[in-house]
Amino acid sequence: MQKYPIAVCGGASGSLYVVNLEEEKVIAKAKGVHDGQVSKEQLAGRPSINTAKQAMEKLYGRLDGGGVIAVQVHNDIVASSGREGGVKLWRITKYENDMHTSDNPEDIVDGDLIPLGSIHELQKTIVTSLKFDSDGNLWCGCYDGTIRAYNIPDSTQFTPQKPLFQSDFTDSVLDMDLCEDLNLGVAATADGGAALFDMSTGQFFAGMMLFDGCACRSVVIVKHAKNQGYSVMAGGSDGTIHRLPIKFDQVTGLVDQDNPFDVLDTDDTTIKPKPHTGPVMSMASPSSGRFLSGGQDTSIRIWVMDEIADDDNKVEQTEQNKLQTKCLYALTGYKLWLGSICTDGHRLISDGGNENIIMRDFSASKANDS
């Protein structure tokens, strides 16, 4: 969801849908453009069937509902990835003869998803996560342990090209998030780590192992509400969430790449009590000091980070022990294959329904209507 009420989602059968959430209407779609399941007979030029099956096991465990892996939208450009490998690009258009008369997705009444091509270099790679930055560059987290960024031109066709950046990580990348305020990205890796990379160069510079014997499944960078700081939140396949405050210069905005996490060896970085009883599949941050987590335990939780009083008995007070994280709400009743949540700060959108997108509206207008 880039601009309410327009959202883009992927289906279990491999289809893509653009929806108007207010009208509860599909306004554009492309049917069966990705594999719904890992094919028993992988075609030439695709990842091997063993690699694809291993990737799905890391991503979804035993609760795999099938379908599209990742989807992102920037203006009227949609990027999607599937189990067959690679990334496909689309443009949302109208059916009228002047098919691209407006840059505003909200003006679309009825249309289609027009294919622009694919990123050929990623054809043999399972792409697990996709993010557009504000310049329209597409960042791709890959199961082969790389993150690659591509410039996506605003044109009718996408010309295959080499990545702007490529960085190699210690293990498969399962999720990532970008923070342009700090020019910082973070990757969740299958070996249980959260790894930082510089968005100006794409290069990995630091990481921390957080989960013993399980994967780091989801990550988000959250801005603090009061002290202008930032923290990496990392969710694991065991249901736990770690919080790692980031060291940076508030004047220059530069992250301390030699020692980026403001934690001590004695700090317990986990949120207590344990947030989820199943893998933390997705996280998002709607506003400063708040974030959301969605798990395979059929729940979404809304969290707030509050400052606590300084402890004069501590020789060294880090950002880790200056904040406490509390759960404000637990929303339950989702399906086991809940895998994606997003928010614009007023509305919470998720999958995990019976062939439906679930929207919870917390905006002031809805509160006044009730």
Coordinates of C-alpha atoms in Angstrom, one line a residue, residues 137-335:
N137 CA 15.1 2.3 -7.3
L138 CA 14.0 -1.2 -6.6
W139 CA 15.9 -3.1 -3.9
C140 CA 15.7 -6.9 -4.1
G141 CA 16.5 -9.3 -1.2
C142 CA 17.5 -12.7 -2.6
Y143 CA 17.7 -16.2 -1.3
D144 CA 21.2 -16.5 -2.8
G145 CA 22.4 -14.2 0.0
T146 CA 22.6 -10.9 -2.0
I147 CA 20.7 -7.6 -2.0
R148 CA 20.7 -5.8 -5.3
A149 CA 19.3 -2.4 -6.3
Y150 CA 18.0 -1.5 -9.8
N151 CA 17.0 1.7 -11.4
I152 CA 13.5 1.4 -12.7
P153 CA 12.9 4.0 -15.4
D154 CA 9.5 5.6 -16.0
S155 CA 9.1 4.2 -19.5
T156 CA 6.8 1.9 -21.3
Q157 CA 9.4 -0.9 -21.3
F158 CA 12.1 -2.0 -18.9
T159 CA 15.5 -2.5 -20.4
P160 CA 17.5 -5.3 -18.7
Q161 CA 20.5 -3.8 -16.8
K162 CA 23.1 -4.5 -14.2
P163 CA 22.4 -3.6 -10.6
L164 CA 23.3 -0.2 -9.2
F165 CA 24.5 -2.0 -6.1
Q166 CA 25.0 -5.5 -4.9
S167 CA 26.0 -6.7 -1.5
D168 CA 26.7 -10.2 -0.2
F169 CA 25.5 -11.5 3.2
T170 CA 26.3 -14.4 5.4
D171 CA 23.2 -16.4 4.4
S172 CA 19.9 -16.2 2.5
V173 CA 18.1 -12.9 2.8
L174 CA 14.5 -13.4 4.0
D175 CA 13.4 -9.8 4.5
M176 CA 14.7 -6.3 4.5
D177 CA 13.8 -2.7 5.3
L178 CA 15.1 0.7 4.2
C179 CA 15.5 3.9 6.3
E180 CA 16.4 6.8 4.0
D181 CA 16.7 9.2 7.0
L182 CA 19.9 7.3 7.9
N183 CA 20.7 6.1 4.4
L184 CA 20.5 2.6 6.0
G185 CA 19.1 -0.8 5.1
V186 CA 18.7 -3.9 7.2
A187 CA 18.4 -7.5 6.1
A188 CA 17.0 -10.5 8.0
T189 CA 19.2 -13.6 7.3
A190 CA 18.4 -17.3 7.5
D191 CA 21.3 -18.0 9.9
G192 CA 19.5 -15.8 12.6
G193 CA 21.2 -12.4 12.0
A194 CA 20.2 -8.8 11.4
A195 CA 22.7 -7.2 8.9
L196 CA 23.1 -3.5 8.1
F197 CA 24.0 -2.1 4.7
D198 CA 24.7 1.4 3.4
M199 CA 22.1 2.6 0.9
S200 CA 24.6 4.9 -0.9
T201 CA 26.9 2.0 -1.8
G202 CA 24.8 -1.0 -1.2
Q203 CA 27.6 -2.5 0.9
F204 CA 27.1 -4.6 4.1
F205 CA 29.1 -3.2 7.0
A206 CA 27.8 -4.8 10.2
G207 CA 25.6 -7.6 11.6
M208 CA 24.5 -9.2 14.8
M209 CA 23.5 -12.8 15.4
L210 CA 20.3 -12.8 17.3
F211 CA 18.5 -16.2 17.0
D212 CA 20.2 -19.5 18.0
G213 CA 19.2 -22.3 15.7
C214 CA 16.4 -20.4 13.8
A215 CA 16.1 -17.8 11.1
C216 CA 15.6 -14.0 11.4
R217 CA 12.4 -13.8 9.5
S218 CA 11.4 -10.1 9.4
V219 CA 12.9 -6.7 10.1
V220 CA 11.8 -3.1 10.4
I221 CA 13.6 0.2 11.3
V222 CA 11.6 2.2 13.8
K223 CA 12.1 5.9 14.6
H224 CA 11.9 6.7 18.4
A225 CA 9.1 9.1 19.5
K226 CA 11.1 11.5 21.7
N227 CA 14.9 11.2 21.4
Q228 CA 15.2 11.2 17.6
G229 CA 16.8 7.8 17.8
Y230 CA 16.2 4.7 15.7
S231 CA 16.0 1.0 16.5
V232 CA 16.1 -2.2 14.4
M233 CA 13.3 -4.6 15.3
A234 CA 14.1 -8.2 14.2
G235 CA 11.5 -10.9 14.4
G236 CA 12.4 -14.6 14.4
S237 CA 10.9 -17.8 13.2
D238 CA 10.7 -18.8 16.9
G239 CA 8.2 -16.0 17.7
T240 CA 10.6 -13.7 19.5
I241 CA 11.5 -10.0 18.6
H242 CA 14.8 -8.3 19.3
R243 CA 15.3 -4.5 19.6
L244 CA 18.7 -3.0 18.6
P245 CA 19.1 0.7 19.0
I246 CA 21.3 2.3 16.3
K247 CA 24.3 4.6 17.1
F248 CA 24.4 7.6 14.8
D249 CA 25.5 11.2 14.8
Q250 CA 22.3 13.3 15.1
V251 CA 24.0 16.3 13.4
T252 CA 25.3 14.5 10.3
G253 CA 22.9 11.6 10.4
L254 CA 25.8 9.2 9.8
V255 CA 25.6 5.7 11.4
D256 CA 28.6 4.5 13.4
Q257 CA 29.6 1.8 10.9
D258 CA 32.3 0.4 13.2
N259 CA 30.0 -0.1 16.1
P260 CA 26.4 0.6 14.9
F261 CA 24.3 -1.1 17.7
D262 CA 24.0 0.7 21.0
V263 CA 23.9 -2.4 23.2
L264 CA 26.1 -3.9 25.8
D265 CA 27.1 -7.6 26.0
T266 CA 25.0 -7.8 29.1
D267 CA 21.8 -6.3 27.5
D268 CA 18.9 -8.5 26.9
T269 CA 17.6 -7.3 23.5
T270 CA 14.5 -9.5 23.4
I271 CA 11.0 -8.2 24.0
K272 CA 9.2 -9.8 27.0
P273 CA 6.9 -11.6 27.3
K274 CA 7.5 -13.5 24.1
P275 CA 5.5 -11.7 21.4
H276 CA 4.3 -14.6 19.2
T277 CA 4.0 -18.3 19.5
G278 CA 4.7 -18.7 15.8
P279 CA 7.1 -17.2 13.3
V280 CA 7.1 -13.4 13.1
M281 CA 6.2 -13.1 9.4
S282 CA 6.0 -9.4 8.8
M283 CA 6.6 -6.0 10.6
A284 CA 5.8 -2.4 9.8
S285 CA 6.2 1.0 11.5
P286 CA 3.2 3.4 11.1
S287 CA 4.7 6.3 13.1
S288 CA 7.5 7.3 15.5
G289 CA 7.7 5.0 18.5
R290 CA 5.2 2.4 17.2
F291 CA 5.5 -0.7 15.2
L292 CA 3.3 -3.7 14.2
S293 CA 4.1 -7.4 14.1
G294 CA 2.2 -10.2 12.4
G295 CA 2.8 -13.9 13.2
Q296 CA 1.7 -17.4 12.2
D297 CA 0.0 -17.6 15.6
T298 CA -2.9 -15.9 13.9
S299 CA -2.3 -12.5 15.6
I300 CA -1.2 -9.0 14.8
R301 CA 0.3 -6.9 17.7
I302 CA 0.6 -3.1 18.0
W303 CA 3.7 -2.0 20.0
V304 CA 4.8 1.3 21.5
M305 CA 8.3 2.2 22.8
D306 CA 8.3 4.4 25.9
E307 CA 11.2 6.1 27.6
I308 CA 12.0 5.0 31.2
A309 CA 13.8 6.8 33.9
D310 CA 17.6 6.8 34.0
D311 CA 19.1 4.2 36.4
D312 CA 21.8 6.0 38.5
N313 CA 23.1 2.5 39.5
K314 CA 24.1 1.7 35.9
V315 CA 27.7 2.6 35.1
E316 CA 26.8 2.9 31.4
Q317 CA 23.2 3.6 30.2
T318 CA 22.6 2.5 26.6
E319 CA 19.6 3.3 24.4
Q320 CA 18.6 -0.4 24.9
N321 CA 17.8 0.1 28.6
K322 CA 16.4 3.6 28.2
L323 CA 13.4 2.4 26.4
Q324 CA 10.7 -0.2 27.1
T325 CA 8.5 -1.9 24.6
K326 CA 4.9 -2.6 25.4
C327 CA 2.1 -4.2 23.5
L328 CA -0.9 -1.9 23.2
Y329 CA -3.3 -4.2 21.3
A330 CA -3.4 -7.8 20.1
L331 CA -5.6 -8.4 17.1
T332 CA -6.5 -12.1 16.7
G333 CA -8.5 -14.4 14.5
Y334 CA -6.3 -14.3 11.4
K335 CA -5.6 -17.4 9.3

